PDB file of C-alpha atoms in Angstrom:
ATOM      1  CA  MET A   1     101.025  51.027 216.004  1.00 33.00           C
ATOM      2  CA  GLY A   2     104.727  51.650 216.296  1.00 35.00           C
ATOM      3  CA  ASP A   3     107.352  50.255 213.986  1.00 37.00           C
ATOM      4  CA  ALA A   4     108.937  47.251 215.687  1.00 34.00           C
ATOM      5  CA  VAL A   5     112.149  47.668 213.657  1.00 36.00           C
ATOM      6  CA  THR A   6     112.840  51.368 214.097  1.00 35.00           C
ATOM      7  CA  GLY A   7     111.120  51.855 217.425  1.00 38.00           C
ATOM      8  CA  SER A   8     109.373  54.937 216.053  1.00 39.00           C
ATOM      9  CA  SER A   9     106.569  54.710 218.594  1.00 40.00           C
ATOM     10  CA  ALA A  10     109.105  55.033 221.417  1.00 44.00           C
ATOM     11  CA  ASN A  11     110.882  58.056 220.011  1.00 50.00           C
ATOM     12  CA  PRO A  12     109.412  59.442 216.773  1.00 49.00           C
ATOM     13  CA  ALA A  13     111.884  62.344 216.729  1.00 53.00           C
ATOM     14  CA  MET A  14     114.683  59.906 215.928  1.00 62.00           C
ATOM     15  CA  VAL A  15     113.100  58.308 212.848  1.00 75.00           C
ATOM     16  CA  TRP A  16     114.839  60.817 210.569  1.00 81.00           C
ATOM     17  CA  VAL A  17     118.092  58.831 210.809  1.00 85.00           C
ATOM     18  CA  ASP A  18     116.834  55.251 211.053  1.00 87.00           C
ATOM     19  CA  ASP A  19     117.670  54.410 207.438  1.00 87.00           C
ATOM     20  CA  LEU A  20     121.324  55.350 208.058  1.00 89.00           C
ATOM     21  CA  PHE A  21     121.748  52.392 210.431  1.00 88.00           C
ATOM     22  CA  PHE A  22     121.537  48.747 209.441  1.00 86.00           C
ATOM     23  CA  SER A  23     120.461  47.178 212.757  1.00 87.00           C
ATOM     24  CA  LEU A  24     118.092  47.776 215.629  1.00 87.00           C
ATOM     25  CA  ALA A  25     121.023  47.720 218.055  1.00 87.00           C
ATOM     26  CA  GLN A  26     122.662  50.620 216.194  1.00 89.00           C
ATOM     27  CA  ARG A  27     119.448  52.642 216.218  1.00 89.00           C
ATOM     28  CA  ARG A  28     119.067  52.095 219.926  1.00 87.00           C
ATOM     29  CA  GLY A  29     122.713  52.990 220.495  1.00 86.00           C
ATOM     30  CA  PHE A  30     122.327  56.267 218.618  1.00 89.00           C
ATOM     31  CA  ARG A  31     119.158  57.137 220.519  1.00 87.00           C
ATOM     32  CA  GLU A  32     120.862  56.540 223.835  1.00 84.00           C
ATOM     33  CA  TYR A  33     123.954  58.501 222.803  1.00 85.00           C
ATOM     34  CA  LEU A  34     122.055  61.531 221.482  1.00 84.00           C
ATOM     35  CA  THR A  35     119.660  61.582 224.428  1.00 82.00           C
ATOM     36  CA  GLY A  36     122.607  61.533 226.825  1.00 80.00           C
ATOM     37  CA  LEU A  37     124.330  64.406 225.009  1.00 82.00           C
ATOM     38  CA  LEU A  38     121.229  66.603 225.033  1.00 82.00           C
ATOM     39  CA  ALA A  39     120.068  65.838 228.576  1.00 79.00           C
ATOM     40  CA  PRO A  40     121.285  68.118 231.387  1.00 77.00           C
ATOM     41  CA  ARG A  41     124.098  66.587 233.395  1.00 69.00           C
ATOM     42  CA  GLU A  42     125.975  67.851 236.446  1.00 68.00           C
ATOM     43  CA  ARG A  43     129.218  66.058 235.484  1.00 64.00           C
ATOM     44  CA  ASN A  44     131.393  65.792 232.392  1.00 64.00           C
ATOM     45  CA  LYS A  45     129.614  63.737 229.758  1.00 68.00           C
ATOM     46  CA  THR A  46     131.718  60.608 229.814  1.00 74.00           C
ATOM     47  CA  ILE A  47     130.191  57.364 228.572  1.00 75.00           C
ATOM     48  CA  THR A  48     129.330  56.338 232.117  1.00 74.00           C
ATOM     49  CA  CYS A  49     127.644  59.682 232.702  1.00 74.00           C
ATOM     50  CA  LEU A  50     125.707  59.498 229.418  1.00 74.00           C
ATOM     51  CA  THR A  51     124.204  56.195 230.523  1.00 72.00           C
ATOM     52  CA  GLU A  52     123.583  57.444 234.083  1.00 69.00           C
ATOM     53  CA  ALA A  53     125.886  54.754 235.397  1.00 69.00           C
ATOM     54  CA  GLU A  54     128.624  56.832 236.964  1.00 59.00           C
ATOM     55  CA  PRO A  55     128.876  55.941 240.671  1.00 58.00           C
ATOM     56  CA  VAL A  56     128.309  58.915 242.969  1.00 52.00           C
ATOM     57  CA  ALA A  57     127.536  59.254 246.636  1.00 50.00           C
ATOM     58  CA  GLY A  58     124.040  57.917 247.197  1.00 51.00           C
ATOM     59  CA  GLY A  59     123.847  57.113 243.506  1.00 50.00           C
ATOM     60  CA  ARG A  60     122.026  54.386 241.682  1.00 52.00           C
ATOM     61  CA  TRP A  61     125.002  52.080 241.097  1.00 46.00           C
ATOM     62  CA  PRO A  62     127.144  50.757 243.956  1.00 47.00           C
ATOM     63  CA  VAL A  63     129.764  49.316 241.576  1.00 49.00           C
ATOM     64  CA  ALA A  64     132.250  50.765 239.090  1.00 56.00           C
ATOM     65  CA  GLY A  65     130.198  52.259 236.257  1.00 55.00           C
ATOM     66  CA  ALA A  66     132.483  51.181 233.409  1.00 58.00           C
ATOM     67  CA  GLY A  67     131.614  47.511 233.906  1.00 61.00           C
ATOM     68  CA  ILE A  68     127.844  47.919 233.626  1.00 72.00           C
ATOM     69  CA  PRO A  69     126.317  46.313 230.493  1.00 72.00           C
ATOM     70  CA  GLY A  70     124.705  49.577 229.370  1.00 73.00           C
ATOM     71  CA  VAL A  71     128.062  51.346 229.436  1.00 80.00           C
ATOM     72  CA  GLN A  72     129.741  48.521 227.533  1.00 81.00           C
ATOM     73  CA  ARG A  73     126.964  48.597 224.951  1.00 84.00           C
ATOM     74  CA  LEU A  74     127.364  52.330 224.328  1.00 83.00           C
ATOM     75  CA  GLN A  75     131.149  51.991 224.233  1.00 82.00           C
ATOM     76  CA  PHE A  76     130.840  49.349 221.508  1.00 83.00           C
ATOM     77  CA  PHE A  77     128.447  51.532 219.507  1.00 84.00           C
ATOM     78  CA  LEU A  78     130.836  54.499 219.587  1.00 83.00           C
ATOM     79  CA  SER A  79     134.112  52.684 218.981  1.00 82.00           C
ATOM     80  CA  GLU A  80     133.356  49.478 217.074  1.00 82.00           C
ATOM     81  CA  SER A  81     129.968  49.722 215.361  1.00 83.00           C
ATOM     82  CA  PRO A  82     130.226  50.859 211.697  1.00 85.00           C
ATOM     83  CA  TRP A  83     128.273  54.105 211.288  1.00 85.00           C
ATOM     84  CA  GLU A  84     129.103  57.441 209.681  1.00 87.00           C
ATOM     85  CA  ALA A  85     128.800  60.628 211.723  1.00 87.00           C
ATOM     86  CA  GLU A  86     129.029  62.767 208.559  1.00 91.00           C
ATOM     87  CA  GLN A  87     125.939  61.085 207.135  1.00 92.00           C
ATOM     88  CA  ILE A  88     124.044  61.912 210.313  1.00 91.00           C
ATOM     89  CA  ASN A  89     125.152  65.545 210.088  1.00 93.00           C
ATOM     90  CA  ASP A  90     124.227  65.772 206.394  1.00 94.00           C
ATOM     91  CA  ARG A  91     120.729  64.535 207.233  1.00 93.00           C
ATOM     92  CA  ARG A  92     120.437  67.080 210.038  1.00 93.00           C
ATOM     93  CA  LEU A  93     121.382  69.903 207.669  1.00 95.00           C
ATOM     94  CA  GLU A  94     118.904  68.616 205.114  1.00 94.00           C
ATOM     95  CA  LEU A  95     116.091  68.899 207.659  1.00 92.00           C
ATOM     96  CA  LEU A  96     117.202  72.401 208.675  1.00 94.00           C
ATOM     97  CA  ARG A  97     117.042  73.520 205.041  1.00 94.00           C
ATOM     98  CA  GLU A  98     113.528  72.090 204.609  1.00 93.00           C
ATOM     99  CA  GLN A  99     111.926  73.704 207.674  1.00 92.00           C
ATOM    100  CA  ALA A 100     110.572  77.228 207.198  1.00 92.00           C
ATOM    101  CA  ALA A 101     111.710  78.288 210.671  1.00 93.00           C
ATOM    102  CA  THR A 102     115.342  77.309 210.066  1.00 94.00           C
ATOM    103  CA  ALA A 103     115.785  77.519 206.285  1.00 94.00           C
ATOM    104  CA  PRO A 104     118.928  79.486 205.325  1.00 95.00           C
ATOM    105  CA  HIS A 105     118.743  82.632 203.218  1.00 94.00           C
ATOM    106  CA  ASP A 106     121.062  85.228 201.714  1.00 91.00           C
ATOM    107  CA  GLY A 107     120.722  87.526 204.727  1.00 93.00           C
ATOM    108  CA  GLY A 108     122.493  85.192 207.133  1.00 95.00           C
ATOM    109  CA  VAL A 109     126.191  84.867 207.929  1.00 96.00           C
ATOM    110  CA  ILE A 110     128.550  81.957 208.481  1.00 96.00           C
ATOM    111  CA  VAL A 111     130.578  82.381 211.668  1.00 95.00           C
ATOM    112  CA  ILE A 112     133.975  80.697 212.011  1.00 93.00           C
ATOM    113  CA  ASP A 113     135.402  79.809 215.374  1.00 88.00           C
ATOM    114  CA  ASP A 114     137.642  77.275 217.051  1.00 85.00           C
ATOM    115  CA  SER A 115     137.446  76.031 220.609  1.00 81.00           C
ATOM    116  CA  GLY A 116     139.812  74.010 222.736  1.00 77.00           C
ATOM    117  CA  ASP A 117     139.007  71.548 225.487  1.00 72.00           C
ATOM    118  CA  ARG A 118     141.496  70.189 227.966  1.00 75.00           C
ATOM    119  CA  LYS A 119     141.954  66.436 227.879  1.00 77.00           C
ATOM    120  CA  ASP A 120     144.098  64.073 229.922  1.00 74.00           C
ATOM    121  CA  GLY A 121     146.358  61.584 228.160  1.00 70.00           C
ATOM    122  CA  THR A 122     147.586  61.506 224.567  1.00 70.00           C
ATOM    123  CA  ALA A 123     145.983  58.327 223.207  1.00 67.00           C
ATOM    124  CA  SER A 124     142.951  60.014 221.623  1.00 70.00           C
ATOM    125  CA  ALA A 125     143.199  61.305 218.070  1.00 69.00           C
ATOM    126  CA  ASN A 126     144.183  64.990 217.583  1.00 72.00           C
ATOM    127  CA  VAL A 127     145.080  65.446 221.261  1.00 76.00           C
ATOM    128  CA  GLY A 128     148.297  67.183 222.212  1.00 74.00           C
ATOM    129  CA  ARG A 129     149.798  70.206 223.916  1.00 78.00           C
ATOM    130  CA  GLN A 130     148.524  73.305 222.142  1.00 73.00           C
ATOM    131  CA  TRP A 131     146.814  76.653 222.673  1.00 70.00           C
ATOM    132  CA  LEU A 132     143.314  76.254 224.144  1.00 73.00           C
ATOM    133  CA  GLY A 133     141.405  79.486 223.655  1.00 71.00           C
ATOM    134  CA  ARG A 134     138.655  78.532 226.055  1.00 73.00           C
ATOM    135  CA  LEU A 135     141.216  78.295 228.873  1.00 69.00           C
ATOM    136  CA  GLY A 136     143.427  81.119 227.615  1.00 73.00           C
ATOM    137  CA  LYS A 137     146.612  79.064 227.875  1.00 75.00           C
ATOM    138  CA  THR A 138     148.636  76.236 226.327  1.00 77.00           C
ATOM    139  CA  ASP A 139     147.685  72.857 227.713  1.00 71.00           C
ATOM    140  CA  ASN A 140     147.056  69.262 226.699  1.00 76.00           C
ATOM    141  CA  GLY A 141     143.794  69.059 224.815  1.00 80.00           C
ATOM    142  CA  ILE A 142     141.913  69.000 221.536  1.00 79.00           C
ATOM    143  CA  VAL A 143     140.957  71.926 219.286  1.00 85.00           C
ATOM    144  CA  THR A 144     137.962  71.838 216.955  1.00 85.00           C
ATOM    145  CA  VAL A 145     137.247  74.290 214.133  1.00 91.00           C
ATOM    146  CA  THR A 146     133.532  74.948 213.592  1.00 92.00           C
ATOM    147  CA  THR A 147     131.225  76.831 211.261  1.00 95.00           C
ATOM    148  CA  VAL A 148     127.847  78.183 212.366  1.00 95.00           C
ATOM    149  CA  TRP A 149     124.997  79.730 210.353  1.00 96.00           C
ATOM    150  CA  THR A 150     122.936  82.521 211.896  1.00 96.00           C
ATOM    151  CA  ASP A 151     120.704  85.404 210.898  1.00 94.00           C
ATOM    152  CA  GLY A 152     120.336  86.817 214.407  1.00 91.00           C
ATOM    153  CA  ARG A 153     117.093  84.921 214.859  1.00 92.00           C
ATOM    154  CA  VAL A 154     118.233  81.310 214.580  1.00 94.00           C
ATOM    155  CA  TYR A 155     121.662  79.852 215.229  1.00 93.00           C
ATOM    156  CA  TYR A 156     122.916  76.354 214.461  1.00 95.00           C
ATOM    157  CA  PRO A 157     126.228  74.592 213.718  1.00 95.00           C
ATOM    158  CA  LEU A 158     127.074  73.434 210.205  1.00 96.00           C
ATOM    159  CA  HIS A 159     130.323  71.475 210.243  1.00 96.00           C
ATOM    160  CA  ALA A 160     133.192  70.768 212.602  1.00 93.00           C
ATOM    161  CA  GLN A 161     136.655  69.322 212.173  1.00 90.00           C
ATOM    162  CA  PRO A 162     139.397  68.675 214.738  1.00 87.00           C
ATOM    163  CA  TYR A 163     142.736  70.401 214.264  1.00 85.00           C
ATOM    164  CA  THR A 164     146.026  68.534 214.513  1.00 79.00           C
ATOM    165  CA  HIS A 165     149.108  70.607 215.315  1.00 69.00           C
ATOM    166  CA  ALA A 166     152.113  69.875 213.091  1.00 62.00           C
ATOM    167  CA  ARG A 167     154.261  68.979 216.093  1.00 60.00           C
ATOM    168  CA  HIS A 168     151.978  66.022 216.773  1.00 57.00           C
ATOM    169  CA  VAL A 169     152.556  64.511 213.320  1.00 59.00           C
ATOM    170  CA  THR A 170     155.693  62.509 212.493  1.00 56.00           C
ATOM    171  CA  ARG A 171     156.592  64.531 209.377  1.00 53.00           C
ATOM    172  CA  GLY A 172     155.501  67.856 210.854  1.00 49.00           C
ATOM    173  CA  ARG A 173     154.449  70.599 208.451  1.00 54.00           C
ATOM    174  CA  SER A 174     155.720  68.607 205.461  1.00 50.00           C
ATOM    175  CA  ASP A 175     152.882  66.118 206.009  1.00 49.00           C
ATOM    176  CA  LEU A 176     150.192  66.803 203.412  1.00 49.00           C
ATOM    177  CA  ALA A 177     147.508  65.853 205.953  1.00 57.00           C
ATOM    178  CA  VAL A 178     148.443  68.771 208.217  1.00 67.00           C
ATOM    179  CA  ARG A 179     146.276  71.850 207.697  1.00 76.00           C
ATOM    180  CA  THR A 180     146.199  75.064 209.672  1.00 83.00           C
ATOM    181  CA  LYS A 181     143.050  76.295 211.381  1.00 86.00           C
ATOM    182  CA  PRO A 182     142.509  78.991 208.695  1.00 87.00           C
ATOM    183  CA  GLN A 183     142.819  76.335 205.973  1.00 89.00           C
ATOM    184  CA  ILE A 184     140.334  74.080 207.745  1.00 91.00           C
ATOM    185  CA  SER A 185     137.882  76.920 208.363  1.00 91.00           C
ATOM    186  CA  ALA A 186     137.980  78.082 204.737  1.00 92.00           C
ATOM    187  CA  ALA A 187     137.275  74.546 203.514  1.00 92.00           C
ATOM    188  CA  LEU A 188     134.408  74.134 205.987  1.00 94.00           C
ATOM    189  CA  THR A 189     132.918  77.472 204.922  1.00 94.00           C
ATOM    190  CA  VAL A 190     132.934  76.529 201.249  1.00 93.00           C
ATOM    191  CA  ARG A 191     131.452  73.174 202.185  1.00 94.00           C
ATOM    192  CA  GLY A 192     128.611  74.877 204.064  1.00 95.00           C
ATOM    193  CA  VAL A 193     127.778  77.146 201.132  1.00 94.00           C
ATOM    194  CA  GLU A 194     127.853  74.193 198.733  1.00 93.00           C
ATOM    195  CA  ALA A 195     125.457  72.383 201.079  1.00 94.00           C
ATOM    196  CA  GLY A 196     122.902  75.137 200.500  1.00 94.00           C
ATOM    197  CA  PHE A 197     123.581  77.532 203.390  1.00 95.00           C
ATOM    198  CA  ALA A 198     123.858  80.847 201.589  1.00 91.00           C
ATOM    199  CA  CYS A 199     125.291  83.862 203.400  1.00 93.00           C
ATOM    200  CA  ARG A 200     125.982  87.526 202.846  1.00 93.00           C
ATOM    201  CA  ALA A 201     129.346  87.316 204.610  1.00 94.00           C
ATOM    202  CA  VAL A 202     131.752  85.080 206.482  1.00 95.00           C
ATOM    203  CA  VAL A 203     132.607  86.342 209.982  1.00 94.00           C
ATOM    204  CA  ALA A 204     135.743  85.511 211.981  1.00 92.00           C
ATOM    205  CA  ASP A 205     137.827  86.893 214.835  1.00 86.00           C
ATOM    206  CA  CYS A 206     141.294  88.410 214.588  1.00 83.00           C
ATOM    207  CA  ALA A 207     143.048  85.028 214.766  1.00 81.00           C
ATOM    208  CA  TYR A 208     142.148  84.575 211.101  1.00 84.00           C
ATOM    209  CA  SER A 209     143.105  88.076 209.950  1.00 82.00           C
ATOM    210  CA  VAL A 210     146.786  87.172 209.569  1.00 81.00           C
ATOM    211  CA  SER A 211     146.299  84.268 207.160  1.00 83.00           C
ATOM    212  CA  ALA A 212     146.712  84.981 203.456  1.00 86.00           C
ATOM    213  CA  VAL A 213     145.521  81.443 202.745  1.00 85.00           C
ATOM    214  CA  TRP A 214     142.202  82.177 204.466  1.00 87.00           C
ATOM    215  CA  TYR A 215     141.602  85.381 202.482  1.00 88.00           C
ATOM    216  CA  LEU A 216     142.549  83.845 199.166  1.00 89.00           C
ATOM    217  CA  ALA A 217     140.367  80.750 199.690  1.00 88.00           C
ATOM    218  CA  LEU A 218     137.288  82.858 200.454  1.00 90.00           C
ATOM    219  CA  ARG A 219     137.950  85.216 197.555  1.00 90.00           C
ATOM    220  CA  GLU A 220     138.361  82.299 195.178  1.00 88.00           C
ATOM    221  CA  ALA A 221     134.976  80.986 196.349  1.00 87.00           C
ATOM    222  CA  GLY A 222     133.441  84.435 195.833  1.00 89.00           C
ATOM    223  CA  LEU A 223     132.585  84.837 199.525  1.00 91.00           C
ATOM    224  CA  PRO A 224     132.676  88.285 201.175  1.00 92.00           C
ATOM    225  CA  TYR A 225     134.022  88.394 204.718  1.00 92.00           C
ATOM    226  CA  VAL A 226     134.145  90.483 207.876  1.00 91.00           C
ATOM    227  CA  VAL A 227     137.156  89.829 210.073  1.00 89.00           C
ATOM    228  CA  ALA A 228     138.489  91.550 213.189  1.00 85.00           C
ATOM    229  CA  LEU A 229     142.004  92.949 212.832  1.00 81.00           C
ATOM    230  CA  LYS A 230     144.780  92.874 215.356  1.00 74.00           C
ATOM    231  CA  PRO A 231     145.922  96.371 216.460  1.00 72.00           C
ATOM    232  CA  HIS A 232     149.184  96.287 214.482  1.00 63.00           C
ATOM    233  CA  ARG A 233     147.462  95.460 211.181  1.00 56.00           C
ATOM    234  CA  GLY A 234     146.444  97.938 208.508  1.00 56.00           C
ATOM    235  CA  THR A 235     142.785  98.987 208.204  1.00 51.00           C
ATOM    236  CA  TRP A 236     140.487 100.512 205.647  1.00 50.00           C
ATOM    237  CA  GLY A 237     139.430 104.133 205.693  1.00 47.00           C
ATOM    238  CA  PRO A 238     136.025 105.468 204.615  1.00 48.00           C
ATOM    239  CA  GLY A 239     137.175 105.621 200.984  1.00 46.00           C
ATOM    240  CA  ARG A 240     139.437 103.302 199.038  1.00 44.00           C
ATOM    241  CA  PRO A 241     141.245 100.540 200.881  1.00 44.00           C
ATOM    242  CA  THR A 242     144.725 101.823 201.707  1.00 43.00           C
ATOM    243  CA  ALA A 243     146.261  98.736 203.267  1.00 45.00           C
ATOM    244  CA  HIS A 244     146.099  95.013 202.761  1.00 45.00           C
ATOM    245  CA  PRO A 245     144.786  93.624 206.064  1.00 46.00           C
ATOM    246  CA  HIS A 246     146.950  90.520 206.204  1.00 44.00           C
ATOM    247  CA  GLN A 247     150.141  92.035 204.796  1.00 42.00           C
ATOM    248  CA  GLY A 248     150.053  95.474 206.422  1.00 39.00           C
ATOM    249  CA  ARG A 249     151.300  97.330 203.351  1.00 38.00           C
ATOM    250  CA  PRO A 250     149.585  99.597 200.777  1.00 36.00           C
ATOM    251  CA  LEU A 251     147.449  98.128 198.060  1.00 33.00           C
ATOM    252  CA  PRO A 252     148.265  99.098 194.465  1.00 36.00           C
ATOM    253  CA  GLY A 253     147.133 102.680 194.016  1.00 36.00           C
ATOM    254  CA  GLY A 254     146.919 103.415 197.734  1.00 37.00           C
ATOM    255  CA  ASP A 255     147.873 106.944 198.721  1.00 35.00           C
ATOM    256  CA  ARG A 256     149.349 106.164 202.144  1.00 34.00           C
ATOM    257  CA  PRO A 257     150.141 103.263 204.481  1.00 32.00           C
ATOM    258  CA  GLY A 258     147.305 101.785 206.500  1.00 33.00           C
ATOM    259  CA  THR A 259     146.702 103.061 209.972  1.00 31.00           C
ATOM    260  CA  SER A 260     146.681 100.991 213.122  1.00 31.00           C
ATOM    261  CA  GLY A 261     143.363  99.424 214.081  1.00 30.00           C
TER     262      GLY A 261
END
């Protein structure tokens, strides 16, 4: 028989997080939310779309989707109900570590990346006019820094954190809460390793090759890295390093300046 409290008979795959919610309504809300995110959709995954209530031509609902009880219920779960997304993610990572098919090992790498999504309005947190790499231009949107673990066979996200540009904070760069994308990515990488996701290297694109903070944070954590260099930066030759990649000048003992990459 199924568990009347958790609803495990209806969806046993969701039981792994039931103890992180304190009510049946929350458990149902999470099930509906996660199912909507994972299910294929032809439209942007707004709350009305997640609940299949968005009115379309010949669609199921002849009225405005936002007023349907199911939409209101999911809206309340996401915005008002007290639950911790980080706890859910920690539990997910715990299960990945325990499964033989997905367990991390020293041969994998942690990949750093950031992606931007366009968004209308400015009321949402972390939204503002900034560079959106996915679109290749500056626009109004939100940027999220992510870390991913992979060994070429499996691939899954570890942690994610939105980035807030200094111009969108009252005190600007003097605000202690403002961190650059390299600072965020370095912290997320260390967090992933501390969570048990070992790696042989940290991998990033050339956007991170100009940040001394990023290099120093990884070196302090004892993490090797592979990073793409912009053409005007110094590179290493087959022997000793001759140029510091994020300063573009010879290392102590170098025989000549670094060449262009």
